[in-house]
Coordinates of C-alpha atoms and ligand atoms in Angstrom, one line a residue:
M392 CA 106.4 98.8 133.6
S393 CA 108.9 96.1 134.0
Q394 CA 111.8 96.3 136.5
Q395 CA 113.9 94.2 134.2
N396 CA 117.0 95.3 132.4
V397 CA 116.0 95.7 128.8
A398 CA 119.2 94.1 127.6
S399 CA 118.2 90.9 129.3
L400 CA 114.9 90.6 127.6
P401 CA 114.3 87.9 125.0
A402 CA 114.4 89.0 121.4
W403 CA 110.7 88.6 120.9
A404 CA 109.8 90.9 123.8
I405 CA 108.5 94.5 123.6
A406 CA 109.8 96.1 126.7
G407 CA 107.1 97.3 129.1
H408 CA 104.4 95.5 127.1
I409 CA 105.0 91.9 126.0
E410 CA 107.8 90.4 128.2
P411 CA 108.6 87.7 130.7
Q412 CA 107.9 88.4 134.4
R413 CA 108.6 85.8 137.1
G414 CA 109.0 83.2 134.3
H415 CA 105.6 83.8 132.7
L416 CA 104.6 86.0 129.8
A417 CA 103.2 89.3 131.0
I418 CA 101.1 91.8 129.0
D419 CA 101.6 95.2 130.5
G420 CA 102.4 93.5 133.7
V421 CA 99.4 91.2 133.7
D422 CA 100.3 87.5 134.0
A423 CA 99.2 85.6 130.9
V424 CA 99.0 82.3 132.8
E425 CA 96.6 84.0 135.3
L426 CA 94.5 85.4 132.4
A427 CA 94.2 81.9 130.9
R428 CA 93.2 80.5 134.2
Q429 CA 90.5 83.2 134.5
H430 CA 89.2 83.1 131.0
D431 CA 90.3 79.8 129.5
T432 CA 91.9 79.5 126.1
P433 CA 92.1 80.2 123.2
L434 CA 92.2 83.8 124.4
F435 CA 93.3 87.0 122.6
V436 CA 94.9 89.6 124.8
F437 CA 95.4 93.2 123.7
S438 CA 97.6 95.9 125.2
E439 CA 95.9 99.3 125.2
P440 CA 99.1 101.1 126.0
R441 CA 100.9 99.4 123.1
I442 CA 98.1 100.5 120.7
R443 CA 98.5 104.1 122.0
E444 CA 102.2 103.9 121.6
N445 CA 101.9 102.7 118.0
I446 CA 99.6 105.6 117.3
D447 CA 101.7 108.1 119.1
R448 CA 104.7 107.0 117.0
L449 CA 102.8 107.9 113.8
K450 CA 101.4 111.1 115.2
R451 CA 104.9 112.3 116.3
A452 CA 106.3 111.4 112.9
A453 CA 103.5 113.5 111.2
Q454 CA 103.9 116.5 113.6
R455 CA 107.6 116.7 112.9
T456 CA 107.0 117.4 109.3
G457 CA 104.9 120.5 109.9
H458 CA 102.7 119.4 107.0
P459 CA 99.1 118.2 107.4
V460 CA 99.4 114.4 107.6
H461 CA 96.4 112.3 108.8
F462 CA 95.9 108.7 109.6
C463 CA 92.8 106.7 109.0
Y464 CA 93.0 103.4 110.9
A465 CA 92.2 100.6 108.5
S466 CA 89.5 98.9 110.5
K467 CA 89.5 95.7 108.6
A468 CA 92.8 94.8 110.4
N469 CA 90.7 94.6 113.6
S470 CA 87.3 96.2 114.1
L471 CA 86.6 95.0 117.7
M472 CA 84.6 97.8 119.3
A473 CA 87.0 98.1 122.2
I474 CA 89.8 98.6 119.8
L475 CA 88.0 101.2 117.7
G476 CA 87.3 103.0 120.9
V477 CA 91.0 103.2 121.8
V478 CA 91.9 104.3 118.3
R479 CA 89.3 107.0 118.3
D480 CA 90.2 108.2 121.7
A481 CA 93.9 108.3 120.6
G482 CA 92.8 110.8 117.9
L483 CA 93.0 108.8 114.6
D484 CA 90.5 108.9 111.8
I485 CA 89.2 105.6 110.3
E486 CA 89.0 103.7 107.0
V487 CA 86.1 101.3 106.5
N488 CA 85.4 99.0 103.6
S489 CA 81.8 97.9 104.1
G490 CA 78.5 99.1 105.4
G491 CA 79.2 96.9 108.5
E492 CA 82.5 98.6 109.2
L493 CA 80.9 102.0 108.6
Y494 CA 78.2 101.1 111.1
K495 CA 80.8 100.0 113.6
A496 CA 82.8 103.2 113.1
L497 CA 79.8 105.4 113.7
R498 CA 78.8 103.3 116.7
A499 CA 82.3 103.7 118.1
G500 CA 81.9 107.4 118.0
F501 CA 83.9 108.4 114.9
R502 CA 82.4 111.6 113.3
P503 CA 81.4 111.1 109.6
D504 CA 84.1 113.6 108.6
Q505 CA 86.7 111.2 110.0
I506 CA 85.7 108.3 107.8
V507 CA 87.0 107.1 104.5
F508 CA 85.2 104.3 102.7
N509 CA 87.0 101.8 100.4
G510 CA 85.8 98.7 98.6
T511 CA 85.4 97.1 95.3
S512 CA 81.8 96.0 95.5
K513 CA 79.9 98.7 97.4
T514 CA 76.2 98.2 97.2
E515 CA 73.8 101.0 96.5
D516 CA 72.6 100.7 100.1
E517 CA 76.2 101.1 101.4
I518 CA 76.8 104.1 99.1
N519 CA 73.5 105.7 100.3
Q520 CA 74.6 105.2 103.9
A521 CA 78.0 106.8 103.2
V522 CA 76.5 109.7 101.3
G523 CA 73.8 110.1 103.8
A524 CA 76.2 110.2 106.7
G525 CA 78.4 112.8 104.9
I526 CA 81.7 111.0 105.3
Y527 CA 85.1 112.5 104.4
A528 CA 85.6 110.5 101.3
I529 CA 84.1 107.6 99.4
N530 CA 87.0 106.1 97.5
V531 CA 85.4 105.1 94.2
D532 CA 86.8 102.0 92.7
S533 CA 85.5 102.2 89.1
L534 CA 83.8 104.4 86.6
Y535 CA 80.6 102.6 87.2
E536 CA 80.8 103.4 90.9
I537 CA 81.0 107.1 90.2
E538 CA 77.6 106.8 88.6
L539 CA 76.3 105.1 91.7
V540 CA 77.5 107.9 93.9
L541 CA 76.0 110.5 91.5
K542 CA 72.7 108.7 91.7
A543 CA 72.8 108.5 95.5
A544 CA 73.6 112.1 95.9
R545 CA 70.8 113.1 93.5
T546 CA 68.3 110.9 95.4
L547 CA 69.4 112.1 98.8
G548 CA 69.7 115.7 97.7
S549 CA 73.2 115.9 99.2
R550 CA 76.7 116.4 97.9
A551 CA 79.1 113.4 98.2
R552 CA 82.9 113.7 98.6
I553 CA 84.8 111.2 96.6
A554 CA 88.4 110.2 95.9
L555 CA 89.4 108.1 93.0
R556 CA 91.2 104.9 93.7
L557 CA 93.9 104.3 91.1
V558 CA 95.9 101.3 90.1
P559 CA 99.5 102.5 90.6
E560 CA 101.2 99.6 88.9
V561 CA 103.8 99.7 91.7
E562 CA 105.3 96.4 92.7
T563 CA 106.2 95.7 96.3
R564 CA 108.3 92.9 97.8
S565 CA 105.3 91.8 99.9
H566 CA 103.4 88.5 99.6
P567 CA 101.8 88.2 96.1
G568 CA 98.4 87.7 97.7
L569 CA 98.9 91.1 99.5
Q570 CA 99.8 93.0 96.4
T571 CA 96.9 95.0 95.5
A572 CA 98.4 97.5 93.2
L573 CA 99.2 95.5 90.0
L574 CA 97.0 95.4 87.0
T575 CA 96.2 91.8 87.8
S576 CA 94.7 92.9 91.0
K577 CA 91.0 93.7 91.3
F578 CA 91.4 97.1 92.9
G579 CA 91.1 100.5 91.5
I580 CA 90.7 102.4 88.2
S581 CA 93.3 101.5 85.6
A582 CA 95.3 103.9 83.4
A583 CA 93.0 103.5 80.4
E584 CA 90.0 104.8 82.3
I585 CA 91.6 107.5 84.4
E586 CA 90.8 110.4 82.1
A587 CA 87.1 109.4 81.8
A588 CA 86.9 108.9 85.6
F589 CA 88.2 112.4 86.3
S590 CA 85.9 113.9 83.8
R591 CA 82.8 112.1 85.3
A592 CA 84.0 113.0 88.8
L593 CA 84.1 116.7 87.9
A594 CA 80.9 116.7 85.7
H595 CA 78.4 117.4 88.5
P596 CA 80.1 119.5 91.2
E597 CA 76.8 120.1 92.8
L598 CA 76.4 116.4 93.5
V599 CA 80.0 115.1 93.8
H600 CA 83.0 116.8 95.1
L601 CA 86.3 115.2 93.9
C602 CA 88.5 115.7 97.0
G603 CA 91.2 113.2 96.7
I604 CA 93.2 110.5 94.8
H605 CA 94.0 107.2 96.5
I606 CA 96.5 104.4 95.9
H607 CA 97.1 101.5 98.3
V608 CA 100.2 99.7 97.3
G609 CA 99.7 96.6 99.5
S610 CA 100.1 95.3 103.0
Q611 CA 103.4 94.6 104.9
T612 CA 105.4 96.7 102.4
P613 CA 109.0 96.7 103.5
D614 CA 110.3 99.6 101.5
V615 CA 109.7 103.3 101.0
E616 CA 109.9 103.3 97.2
P617 CA 106.4 101.9 96.5
F618 CA 105.0 104.8 98.5
T619 CA 107.1 107.5 96.8
R620 CA 106.3 106.1 93.4
A621 CA 102.6 106.0 94.2
F622 CA 102.9 109.6 95.2
E623 CA 104.6 110.6 91.9
V624 CA 101.8 108.9 89.9
I625 CA 99.1 110.7 91.9
W626 CA 100.9 114.0 91.7
R627 CA 101.1 113.8 88.0
H628 CA 97.3 113.4 87.8
L629 CA 96.7 116.1 90.4
V630 CA 98.8 118.7 88.4
A631 CA 97.3 117.7 85.1
I632 CA 93.7 118.1 86.4
H633 CA 94.5 121.4 87.9
R634 CA 96.0 122.6 84.6
A635 CA 93.1 121.3 82.6
T636 CA 90.2 122.4 84.8
G637 CA 91.4 124.6 87.7
H638 CA 90.2 122.0 90.2
A639 CA 92.5 121.5 93.2
I640 CA 92.6 118.1 94.8
E641 CA 92.6 118.4 98.6
H642 CA 94.2 115.2 99.6
I643 CA 96.5 112.4 98.4
N644 CA 95.8 109.1 100.2
L645 CA 98.7 106.7 100.1
G646 CA 96.9 103.8 101.7
G647 CA 98.2 101.5 104.4
G648 CA 100.9 98.8 104.4
F649 CA 103.4 100.0 107.0
P650 CA 105.2 96.8 107.9
V651 CA 105.4 95.0 111.3
T652 CA 108.5 93.2 112.5
Y653 CA 107.2 89.6 112.8
L654 CA 110.7 88.3 113.1
R655 CA 111.8 90.3 116.1
D656 CA 113.2 87.0 117.3
R657 CA 115.3 85.6 114.5
A658 CA 115.9 82.1 116.0
Q659 CA 113.8 80.6 113.1
A660 CA 114.5 83.3 110.5
E661 CA 117.0 81.2 108.6
M662 CA 114.4 78.5 108.1
L663 CA 112.4 80.8 105.9
P664 CA 113.2 81.5 102.3
A665 CA 115.0 84.9 101.8
H666 CA 112.0 86.5 100.2
E667 CA 109.7 85.7 103.1
R668 CA 112.4 86.5 105.6
E669 CA 112.9 90.0 104.3
M670 CA 109.2 90.7 104.4
F671 CA 108.7 89.4 107.9
E672 CA 111.8 91.1 109.3
A673 CA 110.9 94.5 107.8
D674 CA 111.5 97.3 110.2
L675 CA 110.5 100.5 108.4
D676 CA 110.3 103.6 110.6
P677 CA 107.1 105.5 109.8
A678 CA 109.0 108.8 110.4
K679 CA 111.4 107.8 107.7
L680 CA 108.6 106.8 105.3
I681 CA 106.7 110.0 105.8
D682 CA 109.8 112.2 105.6
E683 CA 110.8 110.5 102.4
V684 CA 107.3 110.9 100.8
L685 CA 107.4 114.6 101.7
R686 CA 110.9 115.0 100.3
V687 CA 109.7 113.5 97.0
A688 CA 106.5 115.6 97.2
R689 CA 108.5 118.9 97.6
H690 CA 110.8 117.8 94.7
E691 CA 107.8 117.0 92.5
A692 CA 106.0 120.2 93.4
Q693 CA 109.1 122.2 92.5
R694 CA 109.8 120.3 89.3
T695 CA 106.2 120.9 88.1
Q696 CA 106.1 124.4 89.4
A697 CA 103.1 123.6 91.5
E698 CA 104.2 124.4 95.1
H699 CA 101.0 126.1 95.8
L700 CA 99.1 122.8 95.2
L701 CA 101.3 121.1 97.7
D702 CA 100.9 123.7 100.4
R703 CA 97.1 123.1 100.5
L704 CA 97.4 119.3 100.2
T705 CA 96.6 116.9 103.0
L706 CA 98.5 113.6 103.0
L707 CA 96.5 110.6 104.2
F708 CA 97.7 107.2 105.3
E709 CA 95.5 104.1 106.2
P710 CA 97.6 102.0 108.5
G711 CA 96.0 98.9 110.0
R712 CA 98.5 96.2 110.7
S713 CA 101.2 98.5 112.1
I714 CA 98.8 99.8 114.8
I715 CA 97.3 96.6 116.1
A716 CA 99.5 93.6 115.2
D717 CA 102.1 93.7 117.9
A718 CA 99.5 94.8 120.5
G719 CA 97.8 91.4 120.4
V720 CA 98.8 88.0 121.7
L721 CA 96.9 84.7 121.2
L722 CA 97.1 82.4 124.2
T723 CA 96.6 78.7 123.5
T724 CA 96.9 75.6 125.5
V725 CA 98.6 72.4 124.5
R726 CA 95.7 69.9 124.6
N727 CA 97.4 66.7 123.2
I728 CA 100.9 65.3 122.5
K729 CA 102.2 62.5 120.4
H730 CA 105.6 61.1 119.9
R731 CA 106.4 59.5 116.5
P732 CA 109.5 57.4 116.7
E733 CA 109.2 56.8 113.0
T734 CA 110.2 60.4 112.3
G735 CA 111.6 61.3 115.7
D736 CA 109.1 64.1 116.0
T737 CA 107.1 65.3 119.0
W738 CA 103.7 66.8 118.0
L739 CA 101.9 69.4 120.1
L740 CA 98.2 69.9 119.4
T741 CA 96.9 73.2 120.6
D742 CA 93.5 74.8 120.8
A743 CA 94.2 77.6 118.4
G744 CA 93.8 76.8 114.7
F745 CA 93.3 78.6 111.5
N746 CA 89.8 79.4 112.6
L747 CA 91.6 82.1 114.6
L748 CA 94.6 82.7 112.5
L749 CA 93.3 82.4 108.9
S750 CA 96.4 84.0 107.4
M751 CA 98.6 81.2 108.8
S752 CA 96.8 79.0 106.4
T753 CA 96.1 81.3 103.4
Y754 CA 99.3 83.4 103.4
H755 CA 101.5 81.0 105.5
W756 CA 101.9 84.0 107.8
Y757 CA 104.6 83.7 110.5
Y758 CA 103.5 84.2 114.1
H759 CA 106.3 83.7 116.6
L760 CA 105.4 81.0 119.1
I761 CA 106.7 80.9 122.7
S762 CA 105.8 79.2 125.9
A763 CA 103.8 81.7 128.0
A764 CA 104.3 79.5 131.1
R765 CA 108.1 79.3 130.7
A766 CA 108.7 82.6 128.9
D767 CA 112.4 83.0 129.9
A768 CA 113.4 79.3 129.5
P769 CA 115.6 78.6 126.5
H770 CA 113.5 77.8 123.5
D771 CA 115.7 75.2 121.7
A772 CA 113.6 72.1 121.4
P773 CA 111.9 71.4 118.0
Y774 CA 108.3 70.4 117.8
K775 CA 105.7 69.8 115.1
V776 CA 102.8 72.1 116.2
A777 CA 99.3 71.9 114.9
G778 CA 95.9 73.3 115.8
P779 CA 92.7 71.5 116.8
L780 CA 90.7 71.5 113.6
C781 CA 89.7 68.3 111.8
D782 CA 91.6 69.6 108.7
S783 CA 95.0 68.6 107.5
G784 CA 95.8 72.2 106.7
D785 CA 95.5 73.2 110.3
V786 CA 99.2 73.1 111.2
Y787 CA 101.8 75.7 112.2
F788 CA 104.2 74.6 109.3
D789 CA 103.8 74.7 105.6
V790 CA 101.9 71.6 104.8
E791 CA 102.7 72.0 101.0
R792 CA 106.4 72.0 102.0
Q793 CA 107.2 75.1 100.0
G794 CA 109.3 76.1 103.0
R795 CA 107.2 79.2 103.6
L796 CA 106.9 78.4 107.4
P797 CA 109.5 76.6 109.5
D798 CA 108.9 72.9 109.7
Y799 CA 109.4 72.9 113.5
R800 CA 108.7 75.4 116.2
L801 CA 111.3 76.0 119.0
L802 CA 110.0 75.7 122.5
P803 CA 111.4 74.7 125.9
R804 CA 112.2 71.1 126.4
D805 CA 109.5 68.8 127.8
V806 CA 106.4 70.7 126.8
R807 CA 103.4 68.7 128.1
P808 CA 99.6 69.0 127.6
G809 CA 98.3 71.8 129.7
E810 CA 101.2 74.1 129.0
L811 CA 100.2 77.6 128.0
L812 CA 101.8 78.9 124.7
A813 CA 101.5 82.3 123.1
L814 CA 101.4 83.4 119.4
L815 CA 102.9 86.9 119.2
N816 CA 102.1 89.8 116.9
A817 CA 98.6 88.3 116.5
G818 CA 96.5 91.4 116.7
A819 CA 95.9 92.1 113.0
Y820 CA 93.8 90.1 110.5
T821 CA 93.0 87.5 113.2
V822 CA 90.1 88.5 115.3
A823 CA 88.7 90.2 112.2
Q824 CA 88.8 86.9 110.3
M825 CA 87.9 84.3 112.9
F826 CA 85.1 81.8 112.3
P827 CA 83.4 79.0 114.1
Y828 CA 84.6 76.1 111.9
N829 CA 84.3 72.7 113.4
G830 CA 81.7 74.0 115.9
R831 CA 84.4 75.9 117.8
P832 CA 82.9 78.9 119.6
L833 CA 84.6 82.2 118.9
P834 CA 87.1 83.0 121.7
A835 CA 87.0 85.5 124.5
I836 CA 89.1 88.7 124.2
V837 CA 90.7 90.6 127.0
M838 CA 92.3 94.1 126.9
V839 CA 94.8 95.3 129.4
R840 CA 93.9 98.9 130.0
D841 CA 96.0 101.9 130.6
D842 CA 95.5 101.6 134.3
G843 CA 97.0 98.1 134.2
R844 CA 93.7 96.3 134.8
S845 CA 92.5 93.6 132.4
A846 CA 89.0 93.8 131.1
L847 CA 86.9 91.3 129.1
V848 CA 86.1 93.1 125.8
R849 CA 84.5 90.1 124.1
R850 CA 82.7 87.2 125.8
R851 CA 83.5 83.7 124.6
D852 CA 80.7 82.3 122.4
S853 CA 78.5 79.7 124.0
Y854 CA 77.2 76.6 122.2
E855 CA 73.9 78.5 122.0
D856 CA 75.7 81.2 120.0
L857 CA 76.7 78.6 117.4
L858 CA 72.9 78.3 116.6
A859 CA 72.3 82.1 116.4
N860 CA 70.2 82.9 113.3
E861 CA 69.8 79.3 112.3
I862 CA 66.3 78.2 111.5
W863 CA 65.3 74.6 111.8
Ligands
PLP1071 C1 94.0 96.6 103.9 C2 94.0 98.0 103.5 C3 94.7 98.9 104.3 C4 95.5 98.5 105.5 O1 96.6 97.8 105.2 P1 97.7 97.5 106.4 O2 98.7 96.6 105.8 O3 96.9 96.8 107.5 O4 98.2 98.7 106.9 C5 94.7 100.3 104.0 N1 94.0 100.7 102.9 C6 93.4 99.8 102.1 C7 92.7 100.4 100.9 C8 93.4 98.5 102.3 O5 92.8 97.7 101.5

């Protein structure tokens, strides 16, 4: 733990985890400059204590309610084995969305009854694996997929647990690319087919047990309302099914989407359009969200005279980003510099491009950039910053000039090649999406453990690894 006075920390810091120490950035007390010296850059560094803290915050919020509330970590946010290990050890369940993630979850030691399987294009093999393993719920995405599950259960002679994924038609203020709940989105069963889906799901109780209903409103959702409205939609169906058939749904799954405060440091906030700013500065307390959902739940249960159905109901959430984003930092070195008197700009060229931070390019996602070597120096000098890829889109600003990222990044004066920088809140949807574009080996990853020691949890790829599986 840091000895520093919290009030003196920079706005981007997370006290005790991500903060300046003796001028350098430190992750749980481990010097980032020293880590970069040992492991080279680009280098991802994760804080195990911060992951546990993020999980504990959720578990405390759930416990306070006295109602069964469970969390399935959305492994697509980051399915590094070391991270799955921490998540499992901290007591969360898991959400997967492919046979590969199912495999990793089982290898990481999750029990089948801790696993929820989402996805729009599950293959018969994947469905067989899920049914064979006996997972908690396969979230079926279409009427057609119900038939696939029935077929798998019949073939394997076992009984599958399914939940229906519905289109909630709930709009959020998140990025349009992240809105998964609208009818224009590819996810879920739409209103027109819901009745048929319930009827098929209940047609063969010996093969398929309909245990839940699922809605995921979208990632980085800054408000409570989309969640409560999704609950209301699901509740309506749950009561209707019970009235019509006597079947009691065991769980309501409200998906993930708990937001992360990417604009902890607001120095560049005004450079973003209001809509983006509101999303990136979102600070939604999970306790408030869960309390509010349960308040609406009790109200709905009373209104529909179905309190007995609520008493037996488990509430599930599938948070990914909010568990892992702020526990990860991407360290990058300035490898080149150019001054352009024509525009008055200084350009810094780093070794971390969109091969490591895909959403900086696809969603123009904002990752706060600091100097890890001069972490407590004033960050007031503007630079154009870009990554190493031979691709004009590999820049830290919005190349289409729609103003979705700041044009300049603020760093200390006089940054030179060799200076270590850090992109913060870089733990979610980064490692999970990295690729070796431009012949760039995938980076090493370090985790600072609970005992304060740093451990390599992924080796840097070698050039040999670039050829893996190629035949020539
Ligand atoms: C992506 C996804 C999640 C996780 O979303 P976060 O924003 O990372 O919390 C949860 N559930 C489903 C179905 C998803 O597609």
